Amino acid sequence: MDWIDLRSDTVTLPTPEMRQAMANADLGDDVLGEDPTVYRLEALMAGRLGKQAGLFVPSGTMGNLIAVLTHCGRGDEVILGNLSHTFLYEAGGMAALGGVHPYTVPNQPDGTLQLNDVVSAIRPDNPHFPISRLICLENTHNRCGGVPLTSDYTRQVGDLARQYSLKLHLDGARIFNAAIALGISAAELAEPADSVMVCLSKALCAPVGSVLCGDDDFIRRARRVRKQLGGGMRQAGVIAAAGIVALEKMVDRLIEDHQRARSLADRLRTIPGLILETEKPATNMVYLQLEENAPVDALELVQVCSKKGIKLSTIGPRRMRLVVHYWINDQAIDTVVGVFKQAFKNE
Ligand code: TLP
């Protein structure tokens, strides 16, 4: 069965062009700095983000962790959103492996942190407290509906960070979705940040990998942390090759995913019993809730859909996230809407 998989854009398989590029990639030992394909990907990504250098890493989680461990030492503190991926879904890596203390402030529905909340979280110089060192933002913001943070907002946080001698890290797992949605360059969004992590293996369809970018000195130090974490990969050009295709060929088409997500949301909104969390999804995620008196709950809906070849995941008993990506076409959207209507006895 050809599954319609809406659980995440992490499920995307590489395109035929990526598989070809992987087969033909020039390779070398990247821990010795000799893989030309990895080198090219790192330089390309750094260029797209307006940073001096890049570091190819196995995952977004490792990229964020390397950033935190490069900016912070034991007993330092990171200020980040209570709904951020790094706080919720990265297994507490900063605390477990770095002795770094997370200080969460509430994410607003638009994915931002209020500036006064961030200022209140910055610790005075006093031996009772950890040392505030880093602020983290996430763009697009996954748990806040895939919303993009604007460059204006990011700049304000960057200014604040500098005012207090803190660093700013951007979890830009989906920064290209944000850039496309806002109609600006990823470099503009990344400019105020000292470091940015970007995923190739989400909506851009590469099978593996992320790139962490920053200035030369930051990346030199981050390379050592990557080695400490076991993330030095040898002939990694074989996967970096797919990342190059992802960067060169898959960014501009993200607008199609955003349009399909919007059309999916518009059509699901008409089904009684379903509540869309955002009026118009800005990128590729549709968050929805099932009313108390709906004929199915989220788990039952997963089961009904699974029998019809649709994979969904739940966030809670009545909450779901549907993610649109390259392998979801218009016909798949029609199928999903039809199956939802049946499940909700709407036809
Ligand atoms: N997000 C995954 C799950 O872990 C929730 C998903 O399906 O969306 N930052 C952000 C904003 C992310 O959404 C993710 C993955 C990561 C970092 C981590 O990337 P990986 O999975 O490569 O470690």
mmCIF file with all atom_site columns, C-alpha atoms in Angstrom, residues 131 285 314:
data_model
loop_
_atom_site.group_PDB
_atom_site.id
_atom_site.type_symbol
_atom_site.label_atom_id
_atom_site.label_alt_id
_atom_site.label_comp_id
_atom_site.label_asym_id
_atom_site.label_entity_id
_atom_site.label_seq_id
_atom_site.pdbx_PDB_ins_code
_atom_site.Cartn_x
_atom_site.Cartn_y
_atom_site.Cartn_z
_atom_site.occupancy
_atom_site.B_iso_or_equiv
_atom_site.pdbx_formal_charge
_atom_site.auth_seq_id
_atom_site.auth_comp_id
_atom_site.auth_asym_id
_atom_site.auth_atom_id
_atom_site.pdbx_PDB_model_num
ATOM 1 C CA . ILE A 1 131 ? 24.765 32.066 34.905 1.00 0.00 ? 131 ILE A CA 1
ATOM 2 C CA . MET A 1 285 ? 1.306  22.012 9.745  1.00 0.00 ? 285 MET A CA 1
ATOM 3 C CA . THR A 1 314 ? -2.007 12.127 18.115 1.00 0.00 ? 314 THR A CA 1
#
